[in-house]
PDB file of C-alpha atoms in Angstrom:
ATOM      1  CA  UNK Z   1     -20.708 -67.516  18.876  1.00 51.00           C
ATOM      2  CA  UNK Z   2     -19.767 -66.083  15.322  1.00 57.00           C
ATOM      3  CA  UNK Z   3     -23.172 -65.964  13.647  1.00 77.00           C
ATOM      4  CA  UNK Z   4     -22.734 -62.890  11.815  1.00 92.00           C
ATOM      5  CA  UNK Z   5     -19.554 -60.793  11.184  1.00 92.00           C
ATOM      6  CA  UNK Z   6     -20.017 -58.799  13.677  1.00 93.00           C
ATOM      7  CA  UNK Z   7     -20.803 -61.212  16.348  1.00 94.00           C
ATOM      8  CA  UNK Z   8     -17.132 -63.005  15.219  1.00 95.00           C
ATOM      9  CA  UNK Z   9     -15.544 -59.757  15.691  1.00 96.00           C
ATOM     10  CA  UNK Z  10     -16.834 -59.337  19.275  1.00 97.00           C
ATOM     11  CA  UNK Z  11     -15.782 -62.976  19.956  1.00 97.00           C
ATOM     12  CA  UNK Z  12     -12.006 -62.227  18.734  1.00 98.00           C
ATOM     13  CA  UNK Z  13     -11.848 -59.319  21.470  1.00 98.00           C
ATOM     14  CA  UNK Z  14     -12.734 -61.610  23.966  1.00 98.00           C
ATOM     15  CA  UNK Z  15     -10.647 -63.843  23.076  1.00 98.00           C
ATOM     16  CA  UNK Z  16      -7.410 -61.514  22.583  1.00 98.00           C
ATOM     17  CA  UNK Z  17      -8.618 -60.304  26.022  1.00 98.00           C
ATOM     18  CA  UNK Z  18      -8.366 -63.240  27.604  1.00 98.00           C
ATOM     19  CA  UNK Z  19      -5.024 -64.617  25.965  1.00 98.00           C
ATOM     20  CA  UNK Z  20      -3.502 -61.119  27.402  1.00 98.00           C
ATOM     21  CA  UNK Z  21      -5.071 -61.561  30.511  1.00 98.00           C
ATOM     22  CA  UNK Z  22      -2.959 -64.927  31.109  1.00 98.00           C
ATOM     23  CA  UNK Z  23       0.309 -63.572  29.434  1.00 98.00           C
ATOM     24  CA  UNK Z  24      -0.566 -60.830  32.492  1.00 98.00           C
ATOM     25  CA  UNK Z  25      -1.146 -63.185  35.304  1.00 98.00           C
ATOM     26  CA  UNK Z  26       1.806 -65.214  34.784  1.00 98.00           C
ATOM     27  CA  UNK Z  27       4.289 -62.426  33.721  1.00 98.00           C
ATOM     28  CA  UNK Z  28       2.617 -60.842  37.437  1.00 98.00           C
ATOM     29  CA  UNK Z  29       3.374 -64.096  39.237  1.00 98.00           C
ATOM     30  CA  UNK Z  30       7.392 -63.583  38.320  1.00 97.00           C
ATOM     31  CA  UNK Z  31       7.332 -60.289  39.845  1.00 97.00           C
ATOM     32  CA  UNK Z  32       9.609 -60.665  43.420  1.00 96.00           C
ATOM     33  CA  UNK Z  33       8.376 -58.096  45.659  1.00 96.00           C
ATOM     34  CA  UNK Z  34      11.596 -56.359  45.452  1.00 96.00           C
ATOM     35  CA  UNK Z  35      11.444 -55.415  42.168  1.00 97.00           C
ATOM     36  CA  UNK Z  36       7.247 -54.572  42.930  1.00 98.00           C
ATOM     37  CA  UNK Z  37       7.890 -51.122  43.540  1.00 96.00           C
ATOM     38  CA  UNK Z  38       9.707 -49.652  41.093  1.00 98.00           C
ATOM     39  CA  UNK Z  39       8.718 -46.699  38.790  1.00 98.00           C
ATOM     40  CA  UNK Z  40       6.474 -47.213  35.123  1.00 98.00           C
ATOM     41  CA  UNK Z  41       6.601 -44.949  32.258  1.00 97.00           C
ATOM     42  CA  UNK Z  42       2.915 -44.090  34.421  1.00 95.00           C
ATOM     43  CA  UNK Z  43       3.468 -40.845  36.743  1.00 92.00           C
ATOM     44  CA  UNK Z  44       2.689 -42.279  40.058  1.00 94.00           C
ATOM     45  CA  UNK Z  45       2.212 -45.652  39.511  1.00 96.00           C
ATOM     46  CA  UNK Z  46       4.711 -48.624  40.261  1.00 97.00           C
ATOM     47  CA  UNK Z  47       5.057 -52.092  39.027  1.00 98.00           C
ATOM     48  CA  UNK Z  48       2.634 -53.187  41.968  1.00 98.00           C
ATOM     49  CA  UNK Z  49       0.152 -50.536  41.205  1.00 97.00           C
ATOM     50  CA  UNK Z  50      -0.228 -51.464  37.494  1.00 98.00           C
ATOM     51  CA  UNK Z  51      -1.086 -54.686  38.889  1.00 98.00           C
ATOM     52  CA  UNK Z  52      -3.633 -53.702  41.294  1.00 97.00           C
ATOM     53  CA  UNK Z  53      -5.230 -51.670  38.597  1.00 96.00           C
ATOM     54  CA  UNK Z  54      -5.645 -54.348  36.398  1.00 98.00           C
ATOM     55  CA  UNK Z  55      -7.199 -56.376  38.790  1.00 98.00           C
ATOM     56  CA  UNK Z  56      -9.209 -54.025  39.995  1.00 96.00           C
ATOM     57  CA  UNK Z  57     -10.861 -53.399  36.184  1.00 96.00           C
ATOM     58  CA  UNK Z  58     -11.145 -57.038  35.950  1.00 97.00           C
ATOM     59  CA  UNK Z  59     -12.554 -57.414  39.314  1.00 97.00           C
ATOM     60  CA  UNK Z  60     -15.675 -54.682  38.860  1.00 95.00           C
ATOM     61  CA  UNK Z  61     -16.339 -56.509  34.966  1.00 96.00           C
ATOM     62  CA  UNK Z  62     -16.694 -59.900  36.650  1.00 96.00           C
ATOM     63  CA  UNK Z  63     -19.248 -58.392  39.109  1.00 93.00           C
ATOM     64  CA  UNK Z  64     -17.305 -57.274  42.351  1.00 93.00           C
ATOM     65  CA  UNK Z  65     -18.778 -54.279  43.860  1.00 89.00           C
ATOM     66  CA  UNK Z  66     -17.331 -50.693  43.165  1.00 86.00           C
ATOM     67  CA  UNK Z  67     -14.776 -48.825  45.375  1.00 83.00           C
ATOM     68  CA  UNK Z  68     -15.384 -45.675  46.795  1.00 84.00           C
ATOM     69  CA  UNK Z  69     -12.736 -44.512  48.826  1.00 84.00           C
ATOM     70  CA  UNK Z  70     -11.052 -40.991  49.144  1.00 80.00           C
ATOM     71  CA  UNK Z  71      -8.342 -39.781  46.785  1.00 78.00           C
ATOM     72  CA  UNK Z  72      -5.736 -37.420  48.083  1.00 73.00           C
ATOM     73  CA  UNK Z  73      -4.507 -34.653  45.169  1.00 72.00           C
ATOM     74  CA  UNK Z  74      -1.931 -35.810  43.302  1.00 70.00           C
ATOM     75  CA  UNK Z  75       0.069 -34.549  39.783  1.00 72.00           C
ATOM     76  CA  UNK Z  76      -0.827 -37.574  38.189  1.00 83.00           C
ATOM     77  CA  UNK Z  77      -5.009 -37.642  39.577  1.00 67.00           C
ATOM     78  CA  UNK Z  78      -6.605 -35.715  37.050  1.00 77.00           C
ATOM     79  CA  UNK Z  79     -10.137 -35.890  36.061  1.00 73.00           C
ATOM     80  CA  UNK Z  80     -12.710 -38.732  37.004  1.00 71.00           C
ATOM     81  CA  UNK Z  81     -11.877 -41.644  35.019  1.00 77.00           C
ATOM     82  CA  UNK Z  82      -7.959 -40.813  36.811  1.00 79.00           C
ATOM     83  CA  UNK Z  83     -10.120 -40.681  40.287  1.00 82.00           C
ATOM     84  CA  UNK Z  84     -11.874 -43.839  39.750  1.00 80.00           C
ATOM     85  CA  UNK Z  85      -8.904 -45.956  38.842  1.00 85.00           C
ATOM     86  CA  UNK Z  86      -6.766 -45.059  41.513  1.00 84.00           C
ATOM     87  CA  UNK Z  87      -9.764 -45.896  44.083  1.00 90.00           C
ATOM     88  CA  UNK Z  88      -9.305 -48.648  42.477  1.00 90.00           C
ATOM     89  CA  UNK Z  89      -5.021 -49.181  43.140  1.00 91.00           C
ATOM     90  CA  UNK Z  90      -5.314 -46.996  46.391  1.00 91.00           C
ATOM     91  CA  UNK Z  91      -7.763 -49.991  47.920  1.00 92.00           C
ATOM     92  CA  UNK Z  92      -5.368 -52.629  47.256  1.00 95.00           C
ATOM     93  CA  UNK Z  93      -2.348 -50.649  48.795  1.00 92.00           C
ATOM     94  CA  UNK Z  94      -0.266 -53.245  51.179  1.00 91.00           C
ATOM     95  CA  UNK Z  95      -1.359 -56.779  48.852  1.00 96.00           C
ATOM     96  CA  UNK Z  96       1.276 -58.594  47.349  1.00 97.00           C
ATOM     97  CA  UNK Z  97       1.675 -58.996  43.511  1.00 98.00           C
ATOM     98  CA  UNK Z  98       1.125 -62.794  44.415  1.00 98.00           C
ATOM     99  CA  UNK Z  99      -2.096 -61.915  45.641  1.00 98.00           C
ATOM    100  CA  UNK Z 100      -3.336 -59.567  43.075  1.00 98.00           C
ATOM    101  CA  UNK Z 101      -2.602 -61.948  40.520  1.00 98.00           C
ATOM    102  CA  UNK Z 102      -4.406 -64.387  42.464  1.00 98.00           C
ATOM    103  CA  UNK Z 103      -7.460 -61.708  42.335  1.00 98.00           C
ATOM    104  CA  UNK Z 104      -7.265 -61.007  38.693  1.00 98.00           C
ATOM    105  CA  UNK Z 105      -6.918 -64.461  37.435  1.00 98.00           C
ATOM    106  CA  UNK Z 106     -10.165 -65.437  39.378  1.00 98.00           C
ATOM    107  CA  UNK Z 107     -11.937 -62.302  38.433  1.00 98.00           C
ATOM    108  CA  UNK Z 108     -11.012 -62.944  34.418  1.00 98.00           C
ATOM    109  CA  UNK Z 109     -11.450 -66.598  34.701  1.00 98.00           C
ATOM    110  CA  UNK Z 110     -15.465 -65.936  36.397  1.00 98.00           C
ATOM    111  CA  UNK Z 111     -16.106 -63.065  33.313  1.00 97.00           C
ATOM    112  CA  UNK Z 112     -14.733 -65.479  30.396  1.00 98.00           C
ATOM    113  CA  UNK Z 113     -17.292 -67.842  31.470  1.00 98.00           C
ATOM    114  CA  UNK Z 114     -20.210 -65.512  31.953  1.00 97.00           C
ATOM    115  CA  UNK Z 115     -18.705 -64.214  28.177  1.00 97.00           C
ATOM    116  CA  UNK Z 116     -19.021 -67.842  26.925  1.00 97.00           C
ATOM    117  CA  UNK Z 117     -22.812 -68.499  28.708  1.00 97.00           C
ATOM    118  CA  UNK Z 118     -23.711 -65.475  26.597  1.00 95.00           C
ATOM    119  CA  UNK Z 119     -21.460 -64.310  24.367  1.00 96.00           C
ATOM    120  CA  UNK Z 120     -21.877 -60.713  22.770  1.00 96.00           C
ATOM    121  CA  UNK Z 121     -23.901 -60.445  19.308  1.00 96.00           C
ATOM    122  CA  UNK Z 122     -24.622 -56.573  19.063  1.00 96.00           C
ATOM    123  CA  UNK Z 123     -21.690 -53.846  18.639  1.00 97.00           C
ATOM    124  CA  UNK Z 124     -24.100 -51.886  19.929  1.00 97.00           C
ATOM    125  CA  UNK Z 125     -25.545 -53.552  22.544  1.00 96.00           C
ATOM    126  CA  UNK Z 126     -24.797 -52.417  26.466  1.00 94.00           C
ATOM    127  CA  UNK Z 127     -22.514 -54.943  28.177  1.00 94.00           C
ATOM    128  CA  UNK Z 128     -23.764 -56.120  31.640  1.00 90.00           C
ATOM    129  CA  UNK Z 129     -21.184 -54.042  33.252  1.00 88.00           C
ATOM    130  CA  UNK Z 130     -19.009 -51.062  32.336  1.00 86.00           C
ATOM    131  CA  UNK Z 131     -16.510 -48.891  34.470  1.00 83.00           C
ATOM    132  CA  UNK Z 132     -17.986 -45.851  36.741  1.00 76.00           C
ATOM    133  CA  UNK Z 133     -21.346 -46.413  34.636  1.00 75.00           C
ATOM    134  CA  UNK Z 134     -19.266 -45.530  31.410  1.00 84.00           C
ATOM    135  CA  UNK Z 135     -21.909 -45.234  28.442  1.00 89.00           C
ATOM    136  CA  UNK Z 136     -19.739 -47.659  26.386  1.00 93.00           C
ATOM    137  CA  UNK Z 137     -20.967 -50.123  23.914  1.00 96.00           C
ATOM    138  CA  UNK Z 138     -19.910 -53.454  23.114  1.00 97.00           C
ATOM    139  CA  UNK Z 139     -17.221 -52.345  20.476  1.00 97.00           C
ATOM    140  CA  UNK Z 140     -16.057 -50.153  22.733  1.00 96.00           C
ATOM    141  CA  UNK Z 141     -15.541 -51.884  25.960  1.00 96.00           C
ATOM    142  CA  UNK Z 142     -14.502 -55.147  24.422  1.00 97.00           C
ATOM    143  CA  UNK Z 143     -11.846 -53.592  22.484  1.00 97.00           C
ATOM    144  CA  UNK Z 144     -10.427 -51.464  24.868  1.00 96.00           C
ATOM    145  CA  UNK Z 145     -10.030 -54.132  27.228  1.00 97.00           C
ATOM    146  CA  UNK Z 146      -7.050 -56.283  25.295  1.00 98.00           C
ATOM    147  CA  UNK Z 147      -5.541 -53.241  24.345  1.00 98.00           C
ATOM    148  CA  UNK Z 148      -5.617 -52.026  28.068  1.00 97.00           C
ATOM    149  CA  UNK Z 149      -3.804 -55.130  29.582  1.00 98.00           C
ATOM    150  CA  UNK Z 150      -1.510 -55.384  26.889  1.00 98.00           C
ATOM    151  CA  UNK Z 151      -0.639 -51.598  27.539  1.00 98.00           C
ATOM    152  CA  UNK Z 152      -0.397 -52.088  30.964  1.00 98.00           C
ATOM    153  CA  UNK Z 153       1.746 -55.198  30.461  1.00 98.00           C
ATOM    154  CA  UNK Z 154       3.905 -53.709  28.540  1.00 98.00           C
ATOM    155  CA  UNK Z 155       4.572 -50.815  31.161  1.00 98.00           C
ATOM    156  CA  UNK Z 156       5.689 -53.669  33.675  1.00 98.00           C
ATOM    157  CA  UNK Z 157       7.979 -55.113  31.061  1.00 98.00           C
ATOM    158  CA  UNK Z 158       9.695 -51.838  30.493  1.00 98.00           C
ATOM    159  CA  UNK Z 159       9.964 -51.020  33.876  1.00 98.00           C
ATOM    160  CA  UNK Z 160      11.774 -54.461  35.312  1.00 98.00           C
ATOM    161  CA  UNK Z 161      13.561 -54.605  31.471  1.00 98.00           C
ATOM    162  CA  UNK Z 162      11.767 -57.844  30.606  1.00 97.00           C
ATOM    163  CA  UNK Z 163      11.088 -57.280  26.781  1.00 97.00           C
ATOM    164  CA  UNK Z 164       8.558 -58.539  24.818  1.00 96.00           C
ATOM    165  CA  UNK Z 165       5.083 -59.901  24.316  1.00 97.00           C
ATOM    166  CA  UNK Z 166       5.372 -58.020  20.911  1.00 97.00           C
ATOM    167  CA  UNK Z 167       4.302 -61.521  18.810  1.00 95.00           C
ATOM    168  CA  UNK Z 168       0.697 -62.004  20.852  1.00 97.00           C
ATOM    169  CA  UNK Z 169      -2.569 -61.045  19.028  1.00 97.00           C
ATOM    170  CA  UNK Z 170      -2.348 -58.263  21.953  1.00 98.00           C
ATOM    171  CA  UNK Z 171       0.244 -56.832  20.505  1.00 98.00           C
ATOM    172  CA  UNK Z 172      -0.861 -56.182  16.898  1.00 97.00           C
ATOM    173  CA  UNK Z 173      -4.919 -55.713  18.131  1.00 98.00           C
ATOM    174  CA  UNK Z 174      -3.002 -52.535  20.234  1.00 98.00           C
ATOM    175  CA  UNK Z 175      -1.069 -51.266  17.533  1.00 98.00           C
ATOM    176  CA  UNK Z 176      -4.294 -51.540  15.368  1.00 97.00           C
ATOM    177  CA  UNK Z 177      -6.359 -49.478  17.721  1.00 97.00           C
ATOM    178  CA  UNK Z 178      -4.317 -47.351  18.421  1.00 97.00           C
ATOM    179  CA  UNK Z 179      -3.159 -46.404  14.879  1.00 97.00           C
ATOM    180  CA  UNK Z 180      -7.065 -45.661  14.609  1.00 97.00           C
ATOM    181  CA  UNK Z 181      -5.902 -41.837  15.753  1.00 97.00           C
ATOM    182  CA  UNK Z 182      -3.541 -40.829  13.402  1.00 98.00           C
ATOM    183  CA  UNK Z 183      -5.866 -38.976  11.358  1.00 98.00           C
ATOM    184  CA  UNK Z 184      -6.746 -37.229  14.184  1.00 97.00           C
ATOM    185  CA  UNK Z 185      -3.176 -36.724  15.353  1.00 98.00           C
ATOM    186  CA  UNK Z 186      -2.315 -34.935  11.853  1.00 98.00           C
ATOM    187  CA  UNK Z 187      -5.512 -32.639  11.131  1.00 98.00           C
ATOM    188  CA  UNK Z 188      -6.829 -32.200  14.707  1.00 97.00           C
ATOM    189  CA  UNK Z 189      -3.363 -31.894  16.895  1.00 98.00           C
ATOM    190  CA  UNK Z 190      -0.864 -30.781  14.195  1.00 98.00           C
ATOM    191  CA  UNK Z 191      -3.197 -28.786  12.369  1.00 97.00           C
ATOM    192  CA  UNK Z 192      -0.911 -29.567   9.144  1.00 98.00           C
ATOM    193  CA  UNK Z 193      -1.425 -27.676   5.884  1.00 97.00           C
ATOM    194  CA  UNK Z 194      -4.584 -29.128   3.661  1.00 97.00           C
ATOM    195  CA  UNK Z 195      -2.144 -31.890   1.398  1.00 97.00           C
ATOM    196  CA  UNK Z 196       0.238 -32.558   4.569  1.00 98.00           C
ATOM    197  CA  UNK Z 197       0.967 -36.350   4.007  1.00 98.00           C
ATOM    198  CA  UNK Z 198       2.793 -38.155   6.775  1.00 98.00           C
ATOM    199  CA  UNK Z 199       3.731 -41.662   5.946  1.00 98.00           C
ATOM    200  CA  UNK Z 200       4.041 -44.102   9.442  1.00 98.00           C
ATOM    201  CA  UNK Z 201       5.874 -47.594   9.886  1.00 98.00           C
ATOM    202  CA  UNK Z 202       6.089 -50.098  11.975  1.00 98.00           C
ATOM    203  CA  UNK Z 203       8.537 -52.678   9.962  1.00 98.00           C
ATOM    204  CA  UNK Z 204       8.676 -55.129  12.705  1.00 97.00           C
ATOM    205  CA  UNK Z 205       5.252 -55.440  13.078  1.00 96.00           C
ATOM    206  CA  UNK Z 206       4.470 -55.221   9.014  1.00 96.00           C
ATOM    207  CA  UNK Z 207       2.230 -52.126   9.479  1.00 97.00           C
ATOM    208  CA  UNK Z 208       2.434 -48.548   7.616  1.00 98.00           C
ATOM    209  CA  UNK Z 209      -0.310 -46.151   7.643  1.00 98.00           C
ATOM    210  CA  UNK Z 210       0.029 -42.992   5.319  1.00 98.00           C
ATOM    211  CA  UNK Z 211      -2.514 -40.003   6.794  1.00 98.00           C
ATOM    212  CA  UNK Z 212      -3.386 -36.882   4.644  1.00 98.00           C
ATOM    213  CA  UNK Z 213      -4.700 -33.589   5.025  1.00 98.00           C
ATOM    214  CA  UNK Z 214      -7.994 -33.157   2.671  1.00 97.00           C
ATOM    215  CA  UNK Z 215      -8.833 -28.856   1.443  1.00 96.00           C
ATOM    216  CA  UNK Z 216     -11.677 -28.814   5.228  1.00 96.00           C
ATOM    217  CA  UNK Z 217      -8.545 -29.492   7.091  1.00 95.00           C
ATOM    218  CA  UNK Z 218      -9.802 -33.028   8.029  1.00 97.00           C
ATOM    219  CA  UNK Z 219      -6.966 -36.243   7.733  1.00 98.00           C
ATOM    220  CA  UNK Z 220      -7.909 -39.600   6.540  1.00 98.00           C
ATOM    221  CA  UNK Z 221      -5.707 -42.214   5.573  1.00 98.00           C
ATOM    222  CA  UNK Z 222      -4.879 -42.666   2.140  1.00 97.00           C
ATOM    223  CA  UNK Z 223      -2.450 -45.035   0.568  1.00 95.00           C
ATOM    224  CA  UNK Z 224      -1.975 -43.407  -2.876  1.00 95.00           C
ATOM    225  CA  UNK Z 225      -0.762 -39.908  -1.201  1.00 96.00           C
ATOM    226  CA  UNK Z 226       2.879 -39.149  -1.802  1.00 97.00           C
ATOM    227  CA  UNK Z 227       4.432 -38.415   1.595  1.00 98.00           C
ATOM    228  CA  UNK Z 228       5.590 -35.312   2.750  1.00 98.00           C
ATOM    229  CA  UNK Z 229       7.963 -37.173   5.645  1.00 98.00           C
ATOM    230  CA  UNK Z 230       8.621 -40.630   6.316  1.00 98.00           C
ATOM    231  CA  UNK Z 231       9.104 -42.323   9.510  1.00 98.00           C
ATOM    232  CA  UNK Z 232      10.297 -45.898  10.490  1.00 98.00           C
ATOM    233  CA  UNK Z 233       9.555 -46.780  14.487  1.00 98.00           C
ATOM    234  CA  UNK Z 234      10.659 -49.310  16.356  1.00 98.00           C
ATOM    235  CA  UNK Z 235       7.437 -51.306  17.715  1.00 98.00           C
ATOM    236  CA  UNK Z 236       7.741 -49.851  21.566  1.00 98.00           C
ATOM    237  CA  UNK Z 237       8.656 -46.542  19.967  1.00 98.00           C
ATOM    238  CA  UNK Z 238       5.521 -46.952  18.253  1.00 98.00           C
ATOM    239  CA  UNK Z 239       3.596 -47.810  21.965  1.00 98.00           C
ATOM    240  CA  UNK Z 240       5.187 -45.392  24.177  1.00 98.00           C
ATOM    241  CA  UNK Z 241       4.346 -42.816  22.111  1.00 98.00           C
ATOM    242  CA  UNK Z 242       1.066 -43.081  21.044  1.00 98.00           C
ATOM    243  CA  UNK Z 243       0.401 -44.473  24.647  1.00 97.00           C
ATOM    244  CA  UNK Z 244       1.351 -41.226  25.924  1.00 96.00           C
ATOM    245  CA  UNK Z 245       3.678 -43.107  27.533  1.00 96.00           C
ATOM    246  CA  UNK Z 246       7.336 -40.940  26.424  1.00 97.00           C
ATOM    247  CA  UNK Z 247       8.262 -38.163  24.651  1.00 97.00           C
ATOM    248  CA  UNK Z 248      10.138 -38.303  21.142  1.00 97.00           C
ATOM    249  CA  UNK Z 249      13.172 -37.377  22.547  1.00 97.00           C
ATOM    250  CA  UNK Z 250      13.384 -40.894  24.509  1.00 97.00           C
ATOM    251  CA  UNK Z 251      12.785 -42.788  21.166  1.00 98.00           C
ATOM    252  CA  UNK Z 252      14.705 -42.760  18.374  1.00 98.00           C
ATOM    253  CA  UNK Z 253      12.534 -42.270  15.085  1.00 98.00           C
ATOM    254  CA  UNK Z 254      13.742 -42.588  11.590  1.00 98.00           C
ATOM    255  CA  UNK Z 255      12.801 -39.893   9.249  1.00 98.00           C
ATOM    256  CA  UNK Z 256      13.035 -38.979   5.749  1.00 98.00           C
ATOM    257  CA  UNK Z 257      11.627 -35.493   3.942  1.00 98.00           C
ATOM    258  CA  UNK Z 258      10.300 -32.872   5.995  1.00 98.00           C
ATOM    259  CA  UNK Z 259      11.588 -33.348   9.539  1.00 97.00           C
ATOM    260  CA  UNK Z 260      10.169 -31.009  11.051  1.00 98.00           C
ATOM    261  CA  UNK Z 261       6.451 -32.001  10.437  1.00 98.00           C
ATOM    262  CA  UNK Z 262       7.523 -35.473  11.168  1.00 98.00           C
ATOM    263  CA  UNK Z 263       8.407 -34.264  14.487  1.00 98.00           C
ATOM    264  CA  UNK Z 264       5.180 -32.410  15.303  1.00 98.00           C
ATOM    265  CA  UNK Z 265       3.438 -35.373  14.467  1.00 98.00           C
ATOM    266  CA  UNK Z 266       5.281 -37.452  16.599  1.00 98.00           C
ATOM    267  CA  UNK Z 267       5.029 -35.174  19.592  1.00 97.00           C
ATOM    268  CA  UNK Z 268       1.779 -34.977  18.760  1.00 98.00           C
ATOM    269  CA  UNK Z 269       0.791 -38.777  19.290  1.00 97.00           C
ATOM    270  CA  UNK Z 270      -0.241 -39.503  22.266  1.00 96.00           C
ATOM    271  CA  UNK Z 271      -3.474 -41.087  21.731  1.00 92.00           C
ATOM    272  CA  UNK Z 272      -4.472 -42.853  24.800  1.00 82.00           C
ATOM    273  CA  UNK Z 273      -3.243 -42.245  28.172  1.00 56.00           C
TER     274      UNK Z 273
END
């Protein structure tokens, strides 16, 4: 299965995707239905519905057949991708957790062994089966996929107060993707000055990225770059915001130098919805 480099790197997303996939199911078959419907950090989407999403994503990868079912307008319903995934939560309205964890363990446990028949070689390469006929590659769909289910753990955790899952290979693959934006975040979105330096740590986690501003306006990351503003996060700090999950005002960053273009950057960082 790990051939080449890149074949090895394919493998470790699928298997980070599947160890998140069973930290899912069984933190979903805890979930009383009491506690089922309660509000996420996700506008319009419960406990129960984070569920039923994941499940449904799982579902379509492991060869069930789409949804297509009408989606009233609502605030949080924008765009397609937002369209397709609530088909997706809107056509399992009325299961119970028990059964939706039921539907996604089956679902990952049918994919992992197509995976292992013939695992992925090519970065490249098409997989089988994407979302909505999403042009995405290899890389892109088997990464996203252990980030997604982490993130959409995480959401459940916050939302019944059940911390953790911050010491899983999830966890740091997330943070790693994730932190893949931060250029972006400080030449794109903040539009800082050309030799704006932002320096960014996780402690708990042992990451620190330090992004500067090059004379075209374009950020890279660059470790020798003397930072304009420090910041220290707190690992779910870290998540909700660049998960465009909450707004700096419900975290509590640490910052040192120029405050001010700390805080644009941090208001800036929501990377993936």
């Amino acid at each position: 299965m790990t051939d080449t480099p890149e074949a090895g790197t394919l493998w470790r997303y699928v298997e980070t995707w599947h160890r998140a996939c069973s930290d899912f199911v069984a933190l979903a078959r805890g979930i009383g239905e009491d506690d089922a419907d309660r509000a996420t950090d996700l506008a319009g989407w419960s406990v129960r519905d984070n569920v039923a999403h994941t499940a449904h994503l799982e579902a379509v990868l492991a060869g069930a057949p789409e949804e297509t079912i009408e989606v009233p307008d609502a605030p949080h319903v924008r765009g397609l991708m937002n369209v397709y995934t609530e088909q997706g939560v809107l056509a399992r309205r009325g299961r119970t957790v028990a059964e939706l964890a039921d539907e996604l363990e089956d679902a990952v446990a049918r994919r992992y062994a197509a995976l292992q028949e013939a695992p992925p070689t090519d970065p490249a390469g098409r997989p089988p089966v994407a979302f909505a006929g999403m042009p995405w590659n290899n890389e892109t769909l088997l990464g996203n996929r252990p980030l997604d289910v982490w993130m959409h753990e995480q959401d459940i955790r916050r939302a019944l107060d059940l911390p953790g899952g911050y010491d899983s290979p999830a966890a740091l693959h997330t943070v790693d993707r994730l932190s893949a934006g931060l250029p972006m975040v400080l030449g794109k979105r903040v539009a800082a000055e050309p030799g704006s330096t932002v320096r960014l740590a996780v402690p708990q986690l042992q990451r620190q990225w330090t992004v500067t501003v090059g004379e075209d306006g374009r950020a890279s990351f660059d470790d020798t770059a003397d930072p304009d503003v420090r910041i220290a996060l707190e690992p779910q700090d870290f998540v909700v915001l660049a998960g465009g999950r909450r707004t700096v005002e419900a975290t509590d960053p640490q910052l040192e130098g120029d405050a001010d273009l700390g805080r644009r950057f941090l208001g800036a960082m929501a990377i993936t919805p």
